[in-house]
Tab-separated table of C-alpha atoms in Angstrom:
chain	number	residue	atom	x	y	z
E	1	MET	CA	-197.867	-72.841	49.321
E	2	LEU	CA	-197.899	-75.231	47.406
E	3	PRO	CA	-198.687	-78.646	47.190
E	4	PHE	CA	-196.354	-81.000	46.685
E	5	TYR	CA	-197.420	-84.192	44.203
E	6	GLU	CA	-197.728	-87.846	46.508
E	7	ILE	CA	-196.676	-90.698	44.054
E	8	ARG	CA	-198.849	-93.699	44.889
E	9	LYS	CA	-197.629	-96.497	42.901
E	10	ASP	CA	-200.053	-99.554	44.647
E	11	ASP	CA	-203.695	-99.911	43.096
E	12	PHE	CA	-204.433	-99.984	47.310
E	13	THR	CA	-203.285	-98.127	49.952
E	14	ILE	CA	-205.832	-98.923	53.305
E	15	PHE	CA	-204.646	-97.136	57.115
E	16	ARG	CA	-205.880	-97.667	60.361
E	17	ASN	CA	-204.955	-94.096	62.392
E	18	ALA	CA	-205.746	-94.323	65.968
E	19	LYS	CA	-204.538	-90.616	66.224
E	20	SER	CA	-205.710	-87.555	64.258
E	21	ILE	CA	-203.796	-87.385	61.242
E	22	ALA	CA	-200.555	-84.418	60.646
E	23	PHE	CA	-200.010	-83.941	56.605
E	24	PRO	CA	-199.074	-80.867	54.639
E	25	ALA	CA	-200.695	-79.970	51.808
E	26	HIS	CA	-200.505	-82.547	48.868
E	27	MET	CA	-202.309	-84.034	45.998
E	28	HIS	CA	-202.430	-87.658	43.741
E	29	GLY	CA	-204.175	-89.177	41.286
E	30	ALA	CA	-206.225	-91.643	43.558
E	31	VAL	CA	-209.448	-91.284	45.224
E	32	GLU	CA	-209.147	-90.767	48.947
E	33	ILE	CA	-211.804	-91.779	51.287
E	34	LEU	CA	-211.832	-90.785	55.010
E	35	TYR	CA	-213.819	-92.118	57.657
E	36	ILE	CA	-214.387	-91.136	61.192
E	37	PHE	CA	-214.810	-94.425	63.458
E	38	SER	CA	-214.652	-91.890	66.548
E	39	GLY	CA	-213.186	-88.319	67.597
E	40	THR	CA	-212.972	-85.679	64.567
E	41	GLN	CA	-209.627	-85.612	61.503
E	42	CYS	CA	-209.896	-81.795	60.640
E	43	ILE	CA	-208.900	-81.309	57.274
E	44	GLU	CA	-208.638	-78.896	54.346
E	45	ILE	CA	-209.742	-79.450	50.568
E	46	ASN	CA	-209.481	-77.414	47.991
E	47	ASP	CA	-208.330	-74.762	50.204
E	48	VAL	CA	-211.895	-75.001	52.464
E	49	SER	CA	-211.465	-76.634	56.121
E	50	TYR	CA	-214.169	-79.171	57.253
E	51	GLU	CA	-214.342	-80.751	61.244
E	52	ILE	CA	-215.305	-84.540	60.113
E	53	LYS	CA	-216.820	-86.172	63.346
E	54	GLN	CA	-218.122	-89.684	64.444
E	55	GLY	CA	-219.486	-91.061	61.419
E	56	GLU	CA	-218.797	-89.152	59.350
E	57	ALA	CA	-216.900	-89.957	55.775
E	58	ALA	CA	-215.262	-87.503	53.433
E	59	VAL	CA	-214.308	-88.774	49.336
E	60	ILE	CA	-210.959	-86.755	47.524
E	61	PHE	CA	-211.184	-86.586	43.846
E	62	PRO	CA	-207.967	-86.849	41.643
E	63	ASP	CA	-205.408	-83.960	42.312
E	64	MET	CA	-207.552	-82.107	44.320
E	65	VAL	CA	-205.123	-80.592	47.083
E	66	HIS	CA	-205.884	-81.733	50.783
E	67	ARG	CA	-204.276	-81.233	53.250
E	68	TYR	CA	-204.615	-83.505	56.964
E	69	TYR	CA	-203.972	-81.293	60.659
E	70	LYS	CA	-205.247	-81.404	64.088
E	71	SER	CA	-207.080	-78.613	66.332
E	72	GLY	CA	-207.154	-78.859	69.871
E	73	GLN	CA	-206.730	-82.285	71.704
E	74	GLU	CA	-209.108	-84.563	70.266
E	75	ASN	CA	-207.978	-87.518	69.023
E	76	ALA	CA	-209.841	-89.364	65.951
E	77	SER	CA	-209.915	-92.792	65.334
E	78	ALA	CA	-210.647	-93.608	61.070
E	79	THR	CA	-209.894	-95.072	58.346
E	80	LEU	CA	-208.086	-94.012	55.238
E	81	LEU	CA	-208.078	-95.911	51.702
E	82	ILE	CA	-206.519	-94.173	48.989
E	83	ILE	CA	-207.605	-96.519	45.712
E	84	ASN	CA	-206.327	-96.151	41.959
E	85	PRO	CA	-209.319	-95.000	40.236
E	86	LYS	CA	-208.721	-97.768	36.963
E	87	VAL	CA	-210.320	-100.204	39.596
E	88	PHE	CA	-213.532	-98.476	39.067
E	89	ASP	CA	-213.504	-97.952	35.441
E	90	GLY	CA	-217.073	-98.380	33.557
E	91	ILE	CA	-219.066	-98.121	37.335
E	92	PHE	CA	-218.371	-94.153	38.418
E	93	PRO	CA	-218.989	-90.531	36.771
E	94	ASP	CA	-215.894	-88.830	35.297
E	95	PHE	CA	-213.264	-88.687	38.365
E	96	ILE	CA	-210.611	-86.475	36.200
E	97	ASN	CA	-213.308	-83.763	34.981
E	98	LEU	CA	-216.326	-83.996	37.511
E	99	GLN	CA	-216.093	-83.010	41.644
E	100	PRO	CA	-217.874	-83.266	44.886
E	101	ALA	CA	-219.791	-80.526	45.021
E	102	ASN	CA	-219.070	-80.980	49.026
E	103	PRO	CA	-216.531	-83.830	49.688
E	104	VAL	CA	-218.224	-84.568	52.659
E	105	ILE	CA	-220.751	-86.561	53.432
E	106	PRO	CA	-222.941	-86.111	56.829
E	107	LYS	CA	-223.158	-89.212	59.176
E	108	LYS	CA	-227.197	-89.878	57.973
E	109	TYR	CA	-226.155	-90.985	55.146
E	110	VAL	CA	-223.326	-92.882	55.336
E	111	HIS	CA	-225.141	-96.278	54.374
E	112	LYS	CA	-224.655	-98.777	57.321
E	113	ASP	CA	-223.561	-101.504	54.987
E	114	ALA	CA	-220.076	-98.982	53.767
E	115	VAL	CA	-219.697	-99.142	56.931
E	116	TYR	CA	-219.405	-102.413	57.665
E	117	ALA	CA	-217.219	-102.491	54.306
E	118	LEU	CA	-214.621	-99.851	55.810
E	119	LYS	CA	-214.519	-102.176	59.317
E	120	LYS	CA	-213.702	-105.558	56.523
E	121	ILE	CA	-211.123	-103.610	54.020
E	122	ARG	CA	-208.098	-105.051	55.803
E	123	LYS	CA	-204.416	-104.446	53.592
E	124	GLU	CA	-203.473	-108.045	54.052
E	125	ASP	CA	-206.921	-108.865	52.032
E	126	ASP	CA	-206.119	-110.834	48.679
E	127	TYR	CA	-206.734	-108.077	45.661
E	128	ALA	CA	-209.994	-109.342	44.810
E	129	ILE	CA	-211.547	-108.753	48.438
E	130	LYS	CA	-209.979	-105.687	48.631
E	131	LEU	CA	-211.717	-105.249	45.449
E	132	GLY	CA	-215.458	-106.034	45.920
E	133	TRP	CA	-215.001	-104.469	49.607
E	134	ALA	CA	-213.935	-100.767	47.449
E	135	HIS	CA	-216.172	-101.022	45.298
E	136	ILE	CA	-219.384	-101.178	48.023
E	137	ILE	CA	-218.142	-98.273	49.971
E	138	MET	CA	-217.943	-95.881	46.647
E	139	THR	CA	-221.447	-97.600	45.437
E	140	HIS	CA	-223.117	-96.369	48.599
E	141	LEU	CA	-221.216	-93.007	49.279
E	142	MET	CA	-221.077	-92.122	45.275
E	143	ARG	CA	-225.181	-92.116	46.084
E	144	GLN	CA	-224.792	-89.416	48.520
E	145	ILE	CA	-222.137	-86.394	46.414
E	146	ASN	CA	-223.843	-84.443	44.197
E	147	LEU	CA	-220.774	-83.662	41.421
E	148	GLU	CA	-220.459	-80.381	39.547
E	149	GLN	CA	-218.111	-79.649	36.790
E	150	ARG	CA	-214.101	-79.465	37.654
E	151	GLN	CA	-212.689	-76.239	36.349
E	152	ARG	CA	-208.839	-77.101	34.979
E	153	ILE	CA	-206.267	-74.529	34.662
E	154	PRO	CA	-203.329	-75.460	32.514
E	155	VAL	CA	-200.626	-76.491	33.908
E	156	THR	CA	-197.825	-73.614	32.633
E	157	ASP	CA	-195.873	-72.010	35.435
E	158	MET	CA	-192.983	-73.312	36.135
E	159	SER	CA	-193.771	-74.420	39.894
E	160	HIS	CA	-195.539	-76.541	38.910
E	161	LYS	CA	-193.239	-77.977	36.146
E	162	ILE	CA	-191.130	-78.247	39.157
E	163	ILE	CA	-193.413	-80.187	41.084
E	164	GLU	CA	-194.430	-82.482	38.877
E	165	TYR	CA	-190.837	-83.727	37.807
E	166	LEU	CA	-189.713	-83.860	41.445
E	167	ALA	CA	-192.190	-86.251	41.922
E	168	ASN	CA	-190.959	-88.667	39.350
E	169	HIS	CA	-187.326	-87.904	40.165
E	170	PHE	CA	-187.313	-87.712	43.915
E	171	THR	CA	-185.272	-90.474	44.297
E	172	GLU	CA	-182.333	-89.614	42.388
E	173	PRO	CA	-179.194	-87.667	42.487
E	174	LEU	CA	-181.016	-83.720	42.240
E	175	SER	CA	-179.740	-80.655	42.724
E	176	LEU	CA	-180.449	-76.886	42.327
E	177	ASP	CA	-177.505	-77.650	39.575
E	178	SER	CA	-179.505	-80.465	37.328
E	179	LEU	CA	-182.744	-79.137	37.924
E	180	ALA	CA	-181.514	-75.428	35.992
E	181	ALA	CA	-179.827	-77.720	33.630
E	182	GLU	CA	-183.362	-80.067	33.088
E	183	PHE	CA	-185.291	-76.527	31.987
E	184	ASN	CA	-182.569	-74.260	31.283
E	185	VAL	CA	-182.690	-71.898	33.278
E	186	SER	CA	-180.515	-70.407	36.235
E	187	LYS	CA	-180.376	-72.215	39.725
E	188	TYR	CA	-180.830	-69.123	41.362
E	189	TYR	CA	-184.436	-68.792	39.325
E	190	ILE	CA	-185.202	-72.268	40.367
E	191	SER	CA	-184.517	-71.204	43.934
E	192	HIS	CA	-185.932	-68.010	43.453
E	193	ILE	CA	-189.220	-70.259	42.614
E	194	PHE	CA	-188.674	-72.384	46.163
E	195	SER	CA	-188.761	-69.470	48.502
E	196	LYS	CA	-191.123	-67.259	46.597
E	197	ARG	CA	-193.627	-69.890	45.454
E	198	ILE	CA	-193.157	-72.957	47.194
E	199	GLN	CA	-192.381	-71.137	50.375
E	200	MET	CA	-189.891	-74.326	51.614
E	201	ASN	CA	-186.487	-74.369	50.107
E	202	PHE	CA	-184.958	-76.847	47.960
E	203	ARG	CA	-183.292	-79.133	50.265
E	204	ASN	CA	-186.477	-79.472	52.698
E	205	TYR	CA	-188.667	-79.914	50.220
E	206	LEU	CA	-187.129	-83.141	48.754
E	207	SER	CA	-186.194	-84.603	51.924
E	208	MET	CA	-189.807	-84.487	52.477
E	209	LEU	CA	-190.804	-86.284	49.295
E	210	ARG	CA	-187.875	-88.634	50.070
E	211	VAL	CA	-189.062	-88.865	54.069
E	212	GLU	CA	-192.331	-89.760	53.013
E	213	TYR	CA	-191.839	-92.178	50.949
E	214	ALA	CA	-189.425	-93.688	53.247
E	215	SER	CA	-192.013	-93.928	55.833
E	216	LYS	CA	-194.599	-95.608	53.284
E	217	LEU	CA	-191.325	-98.325	52.885
E	218	ILE	CA	-191.176	-98.812	56.114
E	219	ARG	CA	-194.834	-99.168	57.129
E	220	THR	CA	-195.396	-101.476	53.991
E	221	THR	CA	-192.307	-103.912	53.587
E	222	ASP	CA	-190.232	-105.457	55.879
E	223	ALA	CA	-186.683	-104.446	53.796
E	224	SER	CA	-183.428	-102.624	55.764
E	225	LEU	CA	-183.257	-98.916	56.960
E	226	THR	CA	-179.940	-99.288	55.002
E	227	THR	CA	-182.109	-100.293	52.027
E	228	ILE	CA	-185.233	-97.640	52.655
E	229	SER	CA	-182.532	-94.924	53.101
E	230	SER	CA	-180.451	-95.579	48.821
E	231	SER	CA	-184.251	-96.469	47.375
E	232	ALA	CA	-185.868	-93.017	48.845
E	233	GLY	CA	-182.916	-91.221	47.680
E	234	PHE	CA	-180.620	-90.763	51.072
E	235	GLU	CA	-176.750	-90.267	49.982
E	236	SER	CA	-175.985	-91.787	53.088
E	237	GLN	CA	-177.584	-93.874	56.566
E	238	ARG	CA	-176.594	-90.728	58.912
E	239	THR	CA	-178.535	-88.181	56.368
E	240	PHE	CA	-181.510	-90.124	56.157
E	241	ASN	CA	-181.483	-90.864	60.386
E	242	ARG	CA	-181.368	-86.865	60.384
E	243	VAL	CA	-183.643	-85.915	58.276
E	244	PHE	CA	-186.143	-88.040	59.119
E	245	GLN	CA	-186.108	-87.130	62.557
E	246	ALA	CA	-186.543	-83.446	61.886
E	247	ILE	CA	-189.874	-84.232	59.963
E	248	TYR	CA	-191.065	-87.078	62.140
E	249	GLY	CA	-189.239	-86.527	65.593
E	250	ILE	CA	-188.125	-89.593	66.334
E	251	THR	CA	-185.856	-91.857	64.507
E	252	PRO	CA	-186.515	-94.503	61.430
E	253	ARG	CA	-186.058	-97.200	63.808
E	254	GLU	CA	-188.441	-96.184	66.776
E	255	PHE	CA	-190.679	-95.518	63.744
E	256	ARG	CA	-191.003	-99.223	63.093
E	257	ASN	CA	-190.741	-99.987	66.138
E	258	ASN	CA	-193.948	-97.899	67.397
E	259	VAL	CA	-195.573	-97.537	64.456
E	260	SER	CA	-198.721	-99.678	65.507
E	261	ASN	CA	-199.447	-97.620	68.005
E	262	TYR	CA	-200.851	-95.411	65.328
E	263	ILE	CA	-201.636	-97.559	62.171
E	264	LYS	CA	-203.344	-100.624	62.775
């Protein structure tokens, strides 16, 4: 299955997770850092599976495909940081043309100062404070990572072009007809790409993008659910509620009321 491209408009996204994460294959232009305080979190990065255990960290460079999944009943308490690499300009090696030979850092190599900073960094902090903690964390983690040249393949495939287009336009009114007009192909050809290459129909893929964006707005803003529904591209509140519940298993209102149970 091809990943979806996640939109990250903020320089810092900080999660405190009290339960293991389950999130489908995706990619984005940010640096992602995972640190496990307790338990085990399973993650797949560029088709390689890892079990990140207590005291271990993982660093995911921009545009590396990754997904989180659960294995068994064990939960993980973790900090997840998603950071715009521009905040590290001129300090660390090239994030675009290089990648970690192994993205996982064993517990004995995770410096105590990095752990302290991972405990202290908060989404409520002033920008300068978050920047300072992020530099401490990355400085210590990058010292333990061996880098290798990234093998990049030019994105010429139509399916990737469609994914990129949807990542930038998913809040707008979209249909198979509008995509077909945008790319000057038959809508049946677009539909075939979704079913054969992306292995998900167009409507479900678009709903996934919109719901993921809506869940972020619920977590990070006080906007009304009606406003969030419209901002995410849903035509009606009823559709938003139905699709959100189909993906998350709970309604948007239940998600807002209970989000603190798994994100601190």
